[in-house]
Coordinates of N, CA and C in Angstrom, one line a residue:
X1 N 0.3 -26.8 24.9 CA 0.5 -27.8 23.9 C 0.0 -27.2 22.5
X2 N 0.5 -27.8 21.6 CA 0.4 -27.1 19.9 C -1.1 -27.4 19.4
X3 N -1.8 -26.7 19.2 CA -3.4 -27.3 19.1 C -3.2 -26.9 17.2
X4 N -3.3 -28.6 16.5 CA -2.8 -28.9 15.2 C -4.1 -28.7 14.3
X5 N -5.2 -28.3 15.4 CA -6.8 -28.8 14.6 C -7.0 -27.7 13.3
X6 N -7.5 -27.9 12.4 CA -7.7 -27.4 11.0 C -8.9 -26.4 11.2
X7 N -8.6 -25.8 10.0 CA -10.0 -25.1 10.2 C -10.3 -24.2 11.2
X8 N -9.6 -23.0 11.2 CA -9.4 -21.9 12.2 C -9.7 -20.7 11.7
X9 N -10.9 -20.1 12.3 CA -10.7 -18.7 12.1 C -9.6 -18.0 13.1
X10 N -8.5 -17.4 12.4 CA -7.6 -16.8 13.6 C -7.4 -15.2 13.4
X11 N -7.7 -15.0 14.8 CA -7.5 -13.5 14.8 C -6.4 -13.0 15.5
X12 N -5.2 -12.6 15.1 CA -4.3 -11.9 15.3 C -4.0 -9.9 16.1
X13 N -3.6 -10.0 17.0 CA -3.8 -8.5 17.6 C -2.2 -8.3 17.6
X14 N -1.5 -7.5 16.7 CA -0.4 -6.6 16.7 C 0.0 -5.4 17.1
X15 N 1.1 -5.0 16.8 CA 1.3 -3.7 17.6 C 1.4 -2.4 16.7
X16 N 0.1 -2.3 16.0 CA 0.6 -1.4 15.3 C -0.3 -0.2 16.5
X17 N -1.8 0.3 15.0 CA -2.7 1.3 15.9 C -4.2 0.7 15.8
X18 N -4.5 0.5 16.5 CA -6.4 0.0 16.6 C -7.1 1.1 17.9
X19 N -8.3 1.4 16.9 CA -9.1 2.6 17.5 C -10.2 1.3 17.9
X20 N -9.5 1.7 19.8 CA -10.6 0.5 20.3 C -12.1 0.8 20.5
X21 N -12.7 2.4 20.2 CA -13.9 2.0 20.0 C -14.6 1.2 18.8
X22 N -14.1 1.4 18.3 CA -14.3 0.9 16.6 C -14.2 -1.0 16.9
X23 N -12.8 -1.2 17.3 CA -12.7 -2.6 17.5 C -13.4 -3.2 18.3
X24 N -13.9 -2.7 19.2 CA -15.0 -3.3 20.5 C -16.2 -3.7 19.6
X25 N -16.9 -2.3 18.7 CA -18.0 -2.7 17.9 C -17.5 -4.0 16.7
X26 N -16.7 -3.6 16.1 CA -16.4 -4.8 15.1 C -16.5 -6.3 15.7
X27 N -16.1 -6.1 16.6 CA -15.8 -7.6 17.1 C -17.1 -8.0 17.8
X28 N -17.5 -7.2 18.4 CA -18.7 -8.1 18.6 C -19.9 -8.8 17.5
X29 N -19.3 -8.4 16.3 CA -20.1 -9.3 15.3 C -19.5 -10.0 14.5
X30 N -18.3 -10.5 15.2 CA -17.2 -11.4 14.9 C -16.7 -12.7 15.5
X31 N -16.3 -13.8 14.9 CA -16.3 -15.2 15.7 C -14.9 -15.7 15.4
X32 N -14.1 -16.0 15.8 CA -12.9 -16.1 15.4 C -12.6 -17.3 16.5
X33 N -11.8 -18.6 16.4 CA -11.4 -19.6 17.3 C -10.3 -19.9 18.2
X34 N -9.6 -18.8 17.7 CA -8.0 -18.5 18.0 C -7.6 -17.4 18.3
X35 N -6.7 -16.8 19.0 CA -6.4 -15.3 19.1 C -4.9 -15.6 19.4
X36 N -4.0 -14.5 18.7 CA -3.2 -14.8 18.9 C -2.7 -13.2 19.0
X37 N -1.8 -12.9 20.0 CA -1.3 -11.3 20.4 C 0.3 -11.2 20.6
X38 N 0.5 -10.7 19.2 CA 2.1 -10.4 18.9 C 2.8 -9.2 19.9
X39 N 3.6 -9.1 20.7 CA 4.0 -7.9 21.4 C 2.6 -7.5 22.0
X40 N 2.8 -5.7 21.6 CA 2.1 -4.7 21.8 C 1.2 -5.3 21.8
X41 N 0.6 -6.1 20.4 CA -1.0 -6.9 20.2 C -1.6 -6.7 21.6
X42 N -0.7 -7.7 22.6 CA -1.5 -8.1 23.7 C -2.0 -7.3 24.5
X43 N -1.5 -6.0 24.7 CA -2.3 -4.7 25.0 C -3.6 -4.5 24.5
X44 N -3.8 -4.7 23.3 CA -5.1 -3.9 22.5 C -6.0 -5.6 23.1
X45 N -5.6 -6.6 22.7 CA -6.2 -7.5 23.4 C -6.7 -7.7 24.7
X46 N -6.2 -6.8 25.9 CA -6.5 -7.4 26.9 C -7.5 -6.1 27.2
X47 N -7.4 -4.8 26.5 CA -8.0 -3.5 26.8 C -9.7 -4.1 25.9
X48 N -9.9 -4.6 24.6 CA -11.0 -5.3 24.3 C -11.5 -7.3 25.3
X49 N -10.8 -6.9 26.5 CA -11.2 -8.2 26.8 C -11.4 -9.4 25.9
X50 N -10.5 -9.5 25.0 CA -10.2 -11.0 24.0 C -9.7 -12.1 24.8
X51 N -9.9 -13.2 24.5 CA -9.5 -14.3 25.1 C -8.3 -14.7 24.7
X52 N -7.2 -14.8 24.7 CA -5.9 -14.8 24.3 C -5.3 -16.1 24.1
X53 N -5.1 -17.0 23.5 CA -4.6 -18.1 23.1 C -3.2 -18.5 23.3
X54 N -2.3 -17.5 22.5 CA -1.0 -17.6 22.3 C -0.6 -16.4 22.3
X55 N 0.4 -16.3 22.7 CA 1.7 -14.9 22.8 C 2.7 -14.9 22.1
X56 N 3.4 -13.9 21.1 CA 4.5 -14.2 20.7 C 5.7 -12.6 20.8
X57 N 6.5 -12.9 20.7 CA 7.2 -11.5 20.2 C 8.4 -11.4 21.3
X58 N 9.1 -10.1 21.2 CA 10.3 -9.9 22.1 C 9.9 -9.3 23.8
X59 N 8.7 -8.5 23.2 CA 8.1 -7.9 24.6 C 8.7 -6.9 24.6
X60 N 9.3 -5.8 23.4 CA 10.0 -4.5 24.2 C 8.6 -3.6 24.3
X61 N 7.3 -4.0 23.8 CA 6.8 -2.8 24.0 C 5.5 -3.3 25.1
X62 N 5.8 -3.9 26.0 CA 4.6 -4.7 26.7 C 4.8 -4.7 28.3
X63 N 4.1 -3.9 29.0 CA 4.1 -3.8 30.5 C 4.3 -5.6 30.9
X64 N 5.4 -5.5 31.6 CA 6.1 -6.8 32.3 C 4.8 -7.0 33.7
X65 N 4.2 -6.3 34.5 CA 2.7 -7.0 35.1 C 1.9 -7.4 33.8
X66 N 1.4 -7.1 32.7 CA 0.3 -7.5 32.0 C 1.2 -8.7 31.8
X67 N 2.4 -8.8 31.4 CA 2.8 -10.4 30.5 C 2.7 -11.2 31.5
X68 N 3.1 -10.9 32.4 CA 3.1 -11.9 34.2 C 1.4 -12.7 34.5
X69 N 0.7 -11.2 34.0 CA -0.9 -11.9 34.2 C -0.8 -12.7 32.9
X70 N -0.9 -12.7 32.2 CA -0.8 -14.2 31.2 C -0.4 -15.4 31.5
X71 N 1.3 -15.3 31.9 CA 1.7 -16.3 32.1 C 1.0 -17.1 33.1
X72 N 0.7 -16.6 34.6 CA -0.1 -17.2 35.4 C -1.5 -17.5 35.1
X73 N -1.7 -17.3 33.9 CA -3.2 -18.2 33.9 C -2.9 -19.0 32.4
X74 N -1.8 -19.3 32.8 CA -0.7 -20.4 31.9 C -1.0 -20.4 30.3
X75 N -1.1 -19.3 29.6 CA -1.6 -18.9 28.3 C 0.3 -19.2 27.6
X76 N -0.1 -19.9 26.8 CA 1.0 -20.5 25.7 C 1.8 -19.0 25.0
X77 N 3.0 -19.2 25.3 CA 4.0 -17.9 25.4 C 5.3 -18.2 24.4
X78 N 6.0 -17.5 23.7 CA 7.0 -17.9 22.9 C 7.6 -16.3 22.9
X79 N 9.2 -16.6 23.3 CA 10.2 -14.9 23.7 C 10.7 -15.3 22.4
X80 N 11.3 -14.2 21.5 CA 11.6 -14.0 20.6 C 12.5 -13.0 20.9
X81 N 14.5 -12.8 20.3 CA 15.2 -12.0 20.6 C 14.7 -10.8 20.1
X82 N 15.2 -9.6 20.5 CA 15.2 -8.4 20.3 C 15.6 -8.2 18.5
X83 N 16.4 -8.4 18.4 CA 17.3 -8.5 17.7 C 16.8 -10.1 16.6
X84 N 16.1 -9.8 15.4 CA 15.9 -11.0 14.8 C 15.6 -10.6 13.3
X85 N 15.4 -11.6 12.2 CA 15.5 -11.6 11.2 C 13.5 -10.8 10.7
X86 N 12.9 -11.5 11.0 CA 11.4 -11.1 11.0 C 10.8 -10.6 12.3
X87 N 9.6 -9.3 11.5 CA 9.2 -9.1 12.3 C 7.8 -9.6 13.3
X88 N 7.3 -9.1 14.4 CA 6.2 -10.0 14.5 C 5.0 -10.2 14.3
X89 N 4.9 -9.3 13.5 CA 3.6 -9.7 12.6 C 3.7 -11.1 11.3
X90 N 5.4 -11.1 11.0 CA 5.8 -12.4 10.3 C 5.2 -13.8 11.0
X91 N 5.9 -13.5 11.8 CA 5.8 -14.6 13.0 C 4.6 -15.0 13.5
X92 N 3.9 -13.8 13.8 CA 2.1 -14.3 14.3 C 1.3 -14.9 13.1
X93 N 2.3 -14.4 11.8 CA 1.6 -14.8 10.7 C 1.6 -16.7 10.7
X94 N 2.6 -16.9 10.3 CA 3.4 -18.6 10.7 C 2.9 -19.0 11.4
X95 N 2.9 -18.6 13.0 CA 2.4 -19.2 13.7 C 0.8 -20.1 13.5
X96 N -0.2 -19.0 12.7 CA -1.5 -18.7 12.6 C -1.9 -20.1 11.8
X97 N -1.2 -19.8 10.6 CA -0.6 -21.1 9.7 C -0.2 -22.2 10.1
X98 N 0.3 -22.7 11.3 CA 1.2 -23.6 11.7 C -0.3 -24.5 12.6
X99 N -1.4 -23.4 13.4 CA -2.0 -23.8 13.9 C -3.4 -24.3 13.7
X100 N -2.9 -24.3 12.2 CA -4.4 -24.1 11.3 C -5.3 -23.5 10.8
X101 N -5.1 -22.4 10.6 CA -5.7 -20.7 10.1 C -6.1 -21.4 8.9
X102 N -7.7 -21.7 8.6 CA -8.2 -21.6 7.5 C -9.0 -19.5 7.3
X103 N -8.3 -19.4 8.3 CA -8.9 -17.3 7.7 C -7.8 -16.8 8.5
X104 N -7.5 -15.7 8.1 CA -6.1 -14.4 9.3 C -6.8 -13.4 9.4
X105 N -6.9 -13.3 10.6 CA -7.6 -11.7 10.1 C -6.6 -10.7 11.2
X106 N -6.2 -9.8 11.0 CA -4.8 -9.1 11.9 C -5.7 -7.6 12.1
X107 N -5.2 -7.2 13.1 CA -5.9 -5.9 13.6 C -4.2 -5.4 14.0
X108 N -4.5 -4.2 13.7 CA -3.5 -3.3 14.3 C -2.1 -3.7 13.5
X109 N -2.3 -3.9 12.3 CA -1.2 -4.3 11.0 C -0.9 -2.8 10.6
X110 N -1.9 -1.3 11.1 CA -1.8 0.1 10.2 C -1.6 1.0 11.7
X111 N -0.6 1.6 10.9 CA -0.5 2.9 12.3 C 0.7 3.8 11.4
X112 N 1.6 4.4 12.6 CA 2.0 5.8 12.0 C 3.5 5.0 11.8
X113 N 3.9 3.7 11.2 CA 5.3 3.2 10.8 C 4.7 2.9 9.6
X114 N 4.8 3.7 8.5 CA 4.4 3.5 7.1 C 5.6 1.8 6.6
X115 N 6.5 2.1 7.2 CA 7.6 0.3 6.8 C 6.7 -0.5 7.1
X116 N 6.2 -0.4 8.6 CA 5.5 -1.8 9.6 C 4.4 -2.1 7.9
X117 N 3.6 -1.0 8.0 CA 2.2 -1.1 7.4 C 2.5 -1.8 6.1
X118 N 3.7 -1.3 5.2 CA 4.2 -1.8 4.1 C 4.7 -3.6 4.2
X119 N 5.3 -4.0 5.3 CA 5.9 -5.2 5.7 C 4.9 -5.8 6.1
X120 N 4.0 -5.5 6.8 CA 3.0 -6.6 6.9 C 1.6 -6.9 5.7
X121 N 1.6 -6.1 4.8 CA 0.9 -6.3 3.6 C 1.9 -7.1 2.8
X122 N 2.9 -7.0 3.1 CA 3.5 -7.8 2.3 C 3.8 -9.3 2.7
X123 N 3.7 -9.3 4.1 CA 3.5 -10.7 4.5 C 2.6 -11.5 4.3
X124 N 1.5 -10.7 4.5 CA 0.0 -11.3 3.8 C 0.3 -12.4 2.6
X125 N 1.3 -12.3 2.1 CA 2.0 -13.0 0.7 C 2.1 -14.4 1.2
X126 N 2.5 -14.5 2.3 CA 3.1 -15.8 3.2 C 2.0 -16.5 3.0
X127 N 0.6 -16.2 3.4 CA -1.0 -16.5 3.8 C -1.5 -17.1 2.1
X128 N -1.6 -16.2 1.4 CA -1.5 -16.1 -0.2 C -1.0 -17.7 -1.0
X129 N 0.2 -17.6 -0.8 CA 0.6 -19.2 -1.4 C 0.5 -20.0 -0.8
X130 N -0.2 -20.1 1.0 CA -0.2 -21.4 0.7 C -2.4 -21.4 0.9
X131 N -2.9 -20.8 0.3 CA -4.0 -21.0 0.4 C -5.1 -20.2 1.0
X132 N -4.3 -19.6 2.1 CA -4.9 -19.2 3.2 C -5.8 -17.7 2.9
X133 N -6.6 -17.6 3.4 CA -7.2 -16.0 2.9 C -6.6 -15.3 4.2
X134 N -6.3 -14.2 4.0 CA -5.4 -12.9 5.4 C -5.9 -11.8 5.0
X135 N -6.7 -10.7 5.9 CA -7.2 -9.8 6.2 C -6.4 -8.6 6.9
X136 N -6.4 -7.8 6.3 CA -5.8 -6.5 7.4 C -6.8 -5.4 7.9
X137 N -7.4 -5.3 9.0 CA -8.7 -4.5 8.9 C -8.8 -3.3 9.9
X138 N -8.8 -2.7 9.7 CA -8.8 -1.3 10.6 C -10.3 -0.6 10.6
X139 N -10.5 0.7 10.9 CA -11.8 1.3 11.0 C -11.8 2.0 9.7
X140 N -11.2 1.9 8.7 CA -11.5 2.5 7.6 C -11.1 1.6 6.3
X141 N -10.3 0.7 6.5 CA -9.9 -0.5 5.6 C -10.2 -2.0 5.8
X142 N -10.8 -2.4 4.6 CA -10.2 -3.9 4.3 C -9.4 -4.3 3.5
X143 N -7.8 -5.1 3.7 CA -7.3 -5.1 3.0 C -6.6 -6.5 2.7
X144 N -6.6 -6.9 1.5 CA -6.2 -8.1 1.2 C -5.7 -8.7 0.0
X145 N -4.8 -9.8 -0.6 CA -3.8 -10.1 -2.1 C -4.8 -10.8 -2.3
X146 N -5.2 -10.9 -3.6 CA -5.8 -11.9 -4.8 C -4.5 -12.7 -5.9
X147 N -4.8 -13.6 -5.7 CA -3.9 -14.3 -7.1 C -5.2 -15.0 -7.8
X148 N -6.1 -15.1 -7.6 CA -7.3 -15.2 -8.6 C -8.2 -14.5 -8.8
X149 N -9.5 -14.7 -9.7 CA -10.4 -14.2 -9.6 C -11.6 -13.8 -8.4
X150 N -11.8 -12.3 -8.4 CA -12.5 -12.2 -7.1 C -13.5 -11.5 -7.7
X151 N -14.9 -12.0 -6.4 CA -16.2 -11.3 -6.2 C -16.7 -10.3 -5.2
X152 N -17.0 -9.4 -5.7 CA -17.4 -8.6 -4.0 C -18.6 -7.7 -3.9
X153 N -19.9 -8.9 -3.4 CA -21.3 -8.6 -3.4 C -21.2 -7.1 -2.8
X154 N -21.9 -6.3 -3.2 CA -22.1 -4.6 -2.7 C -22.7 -4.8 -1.5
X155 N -23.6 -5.1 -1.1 CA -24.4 -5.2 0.3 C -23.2 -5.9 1.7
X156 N -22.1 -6.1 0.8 CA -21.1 -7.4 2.1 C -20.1 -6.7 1.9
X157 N -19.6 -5.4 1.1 CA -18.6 -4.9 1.3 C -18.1 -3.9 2.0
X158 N -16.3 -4.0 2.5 CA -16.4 -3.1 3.9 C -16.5 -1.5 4.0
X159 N -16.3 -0.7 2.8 CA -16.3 0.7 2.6 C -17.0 0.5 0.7
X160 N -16.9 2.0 1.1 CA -17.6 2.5 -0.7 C -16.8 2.1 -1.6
X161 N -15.6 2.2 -1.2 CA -14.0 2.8 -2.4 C -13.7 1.3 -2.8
X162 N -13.8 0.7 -3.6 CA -12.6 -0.5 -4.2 C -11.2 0.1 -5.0
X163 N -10.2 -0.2 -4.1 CA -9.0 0.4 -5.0 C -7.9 -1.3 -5.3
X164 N -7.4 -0.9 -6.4 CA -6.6 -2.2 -6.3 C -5.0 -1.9 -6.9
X165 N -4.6 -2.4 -6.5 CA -2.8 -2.0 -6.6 C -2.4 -3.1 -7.1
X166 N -1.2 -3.3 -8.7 CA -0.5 -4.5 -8.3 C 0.3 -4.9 -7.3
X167 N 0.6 -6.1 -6.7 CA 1.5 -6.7 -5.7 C 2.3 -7.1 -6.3
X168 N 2.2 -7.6 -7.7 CA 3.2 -8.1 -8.4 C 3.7 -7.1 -9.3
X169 N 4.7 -7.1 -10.1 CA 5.4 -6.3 -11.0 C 4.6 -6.0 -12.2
X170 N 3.5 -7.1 -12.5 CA 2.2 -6.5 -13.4 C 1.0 -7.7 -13.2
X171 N -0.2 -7.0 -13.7 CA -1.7 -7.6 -13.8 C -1.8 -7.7 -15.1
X172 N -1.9 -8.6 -15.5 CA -2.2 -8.7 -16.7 C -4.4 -9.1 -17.4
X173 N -4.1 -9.3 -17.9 CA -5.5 -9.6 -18.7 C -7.2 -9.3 -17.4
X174 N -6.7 -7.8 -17.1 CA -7.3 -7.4 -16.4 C -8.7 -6.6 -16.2
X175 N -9.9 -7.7 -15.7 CA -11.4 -6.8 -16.5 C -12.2 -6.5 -15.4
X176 N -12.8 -5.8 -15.3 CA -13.6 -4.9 -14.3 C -14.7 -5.2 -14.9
X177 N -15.9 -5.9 -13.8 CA -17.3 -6.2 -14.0 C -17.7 -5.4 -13.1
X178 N -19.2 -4.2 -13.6 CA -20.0 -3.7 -12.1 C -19.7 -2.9 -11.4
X179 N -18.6 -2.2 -12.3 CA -17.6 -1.3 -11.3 C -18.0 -0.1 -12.0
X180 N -18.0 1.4 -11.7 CA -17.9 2.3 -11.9 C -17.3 2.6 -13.0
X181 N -16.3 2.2 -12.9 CA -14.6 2.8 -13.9 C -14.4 0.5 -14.0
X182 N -15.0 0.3 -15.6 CA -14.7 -1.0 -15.8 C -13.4 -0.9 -16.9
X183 N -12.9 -2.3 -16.5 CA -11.7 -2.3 -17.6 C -11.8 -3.7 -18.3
X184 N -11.4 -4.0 -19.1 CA -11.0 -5.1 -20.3 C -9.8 -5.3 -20.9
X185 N -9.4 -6.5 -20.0 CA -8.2 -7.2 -20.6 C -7.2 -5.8 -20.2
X186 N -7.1 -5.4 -19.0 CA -6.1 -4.0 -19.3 C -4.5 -5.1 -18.5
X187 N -3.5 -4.4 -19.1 CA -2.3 -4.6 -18.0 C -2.1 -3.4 -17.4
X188 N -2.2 -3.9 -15.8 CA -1.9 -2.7 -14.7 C -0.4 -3.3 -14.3
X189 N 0.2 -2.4 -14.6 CA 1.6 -2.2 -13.6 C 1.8 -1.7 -12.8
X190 N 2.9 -2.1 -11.7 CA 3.5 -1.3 -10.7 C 3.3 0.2 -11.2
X191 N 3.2 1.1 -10.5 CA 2.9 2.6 -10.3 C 2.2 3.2 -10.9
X192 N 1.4 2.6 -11.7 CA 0.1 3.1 -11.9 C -1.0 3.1 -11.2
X193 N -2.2 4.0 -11.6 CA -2.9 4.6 -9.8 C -4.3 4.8 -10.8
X194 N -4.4 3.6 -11.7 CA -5.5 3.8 -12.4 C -6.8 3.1 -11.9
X195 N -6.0 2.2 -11.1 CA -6.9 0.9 -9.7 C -7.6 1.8 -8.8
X196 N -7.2 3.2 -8.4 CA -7.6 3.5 -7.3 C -9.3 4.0 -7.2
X197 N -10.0 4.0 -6.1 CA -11.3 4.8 -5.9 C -12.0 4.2 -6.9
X198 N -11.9 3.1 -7.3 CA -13.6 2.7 -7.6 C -14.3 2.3 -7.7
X199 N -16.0 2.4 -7.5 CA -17.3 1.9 -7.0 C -18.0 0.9 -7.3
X200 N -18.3 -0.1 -6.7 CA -19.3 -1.1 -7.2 C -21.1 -0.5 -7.4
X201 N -21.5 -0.5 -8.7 CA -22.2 -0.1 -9.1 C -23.9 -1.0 -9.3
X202 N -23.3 -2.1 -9.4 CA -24.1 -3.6 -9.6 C -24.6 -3.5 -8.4
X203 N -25.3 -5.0 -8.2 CA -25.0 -6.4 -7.0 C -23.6 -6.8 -6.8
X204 N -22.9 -7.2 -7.7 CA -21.4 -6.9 -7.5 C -20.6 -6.8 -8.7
X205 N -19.5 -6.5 -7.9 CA -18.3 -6.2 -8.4 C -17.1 -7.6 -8.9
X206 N -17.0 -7.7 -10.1 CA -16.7 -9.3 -10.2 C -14.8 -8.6 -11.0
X207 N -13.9 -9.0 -10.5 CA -12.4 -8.8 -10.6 C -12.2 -10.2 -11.4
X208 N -11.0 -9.9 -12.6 CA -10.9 -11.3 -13.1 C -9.6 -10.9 -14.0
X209 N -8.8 -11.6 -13.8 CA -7.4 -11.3 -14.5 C -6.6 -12.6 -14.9
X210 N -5.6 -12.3 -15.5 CA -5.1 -13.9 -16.1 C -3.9 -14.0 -15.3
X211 N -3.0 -13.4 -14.3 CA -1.8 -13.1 -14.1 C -1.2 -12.2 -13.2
X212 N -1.0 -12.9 -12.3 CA -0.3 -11.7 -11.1 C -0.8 -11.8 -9.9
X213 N -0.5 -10.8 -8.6 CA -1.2 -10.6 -7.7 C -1.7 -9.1 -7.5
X214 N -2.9 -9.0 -7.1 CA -3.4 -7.8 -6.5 C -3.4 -7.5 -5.1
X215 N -3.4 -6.2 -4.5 CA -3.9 -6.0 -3.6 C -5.2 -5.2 -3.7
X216 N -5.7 -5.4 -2.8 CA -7.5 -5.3 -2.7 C -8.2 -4.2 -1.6
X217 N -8.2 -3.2 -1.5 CA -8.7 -2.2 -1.1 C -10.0 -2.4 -0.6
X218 N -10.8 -2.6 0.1 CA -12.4 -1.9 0.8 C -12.2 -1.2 1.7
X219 N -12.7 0.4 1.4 CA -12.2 1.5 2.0 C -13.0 2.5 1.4
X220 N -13.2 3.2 2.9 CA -14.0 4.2 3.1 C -13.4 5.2 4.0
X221 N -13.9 6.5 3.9 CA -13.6 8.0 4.5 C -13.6 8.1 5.7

């Protein structure tokens, strides 16, 4: 049955690459109310013993015993063709949203398909307008779109490096508080790499622009 309740932390497991020692430790100091395992996801899911909520995807890349043990302990399942318009990280995204994702947080959104990795940052977009905050998190990144102003206490952040990229075609009235490398009122455009590597030097790091979306880097070596 469709569980409509609000207010969800939802954690998402995809098929990309998750270094499960890393994710075993992350997660255990992590609380999330939902799980939801796209394809492959369900692999990295059942290898971290997550509790599994919902299923989604085509299944080409998913041992037919593991999907069989799901279904018989009657875990909410949805086949998707082979052959479709979005991918499934789209879809687990929607779904997440559909089920009441007040947080996303997606594991295994980064691996060696530099498209996937680009397409699902870019879906993050989907999360973005309507509210929702969406996380992409690996053992070396946090990554996530701003369309407002953001804060990011030093002691709560996920690596050393703040890098920020436009998402949109430009940033406009762009100022850097507390940061290493501050800026004022700058416009950052697409392909400039002036965002990248750098440090919060404060208590924090306070981002504040008049215009656009960013992507948001916490990342470390």
């Amino acid at each position: 049955m469709k569980d409509t309740t609000q207010n969800k932390a939802i954690l998402i497991f995809t098929g990309g690459m998750i270094n499960l020692e890393w994710a075993r430790e992350w997660l255990a100091n992590q609380q999330f109310d939902y799980v939801i395992a796209a394809d492959k996801g369900l692999l990295y899911a059942d290898e971290l013993n997550c509790k599994v909520d919902y299923i989604l995807g085509d299944y080409d890349s998913v041992d037919k015993d593991l999907l069989e043990k799901y279904r018989s302990m009657n875990v909410e399942l949805t086949t998707f063709p082979c052959e479709k318009d979005y991918t499934d990280t789209h879809l687990a995204i929607e779904t997440a949203i559909e089920r009441g994702a007040s947080q996303i947080t997606i594991l295994g959104a980064t691996g060696s398909r530099m498209d996937h990795t680009m397409s699902n940052i870019q879906n993050m977009k989907i999360a973005l307008d309507l509210g929702v905050p969406c996380y992409i998190v690996n053992e070396y990144n946090k990554i996530y779109l701003a369309n407002k102003n953001r804060v990011i206490n030093k002691s709560e952040q996920f690596g050393k490096y703040i890098s920020l990229i436009p998402f949109s075609q430009s940033v406009t009235g762009l100022t850097l508080s507390g940061f290493h490398y501050p800026l004022k009122k700058f416009r950052m455009d697409q392909g400039l790499s002036v965002g990248i590597s750098n440090e919060i030097v404060r208590e924090k790091g306070i981002i504040e622009f008049d215009n656009g979306v960013l992507i948001i880097f916490e990342t470390k070596d």
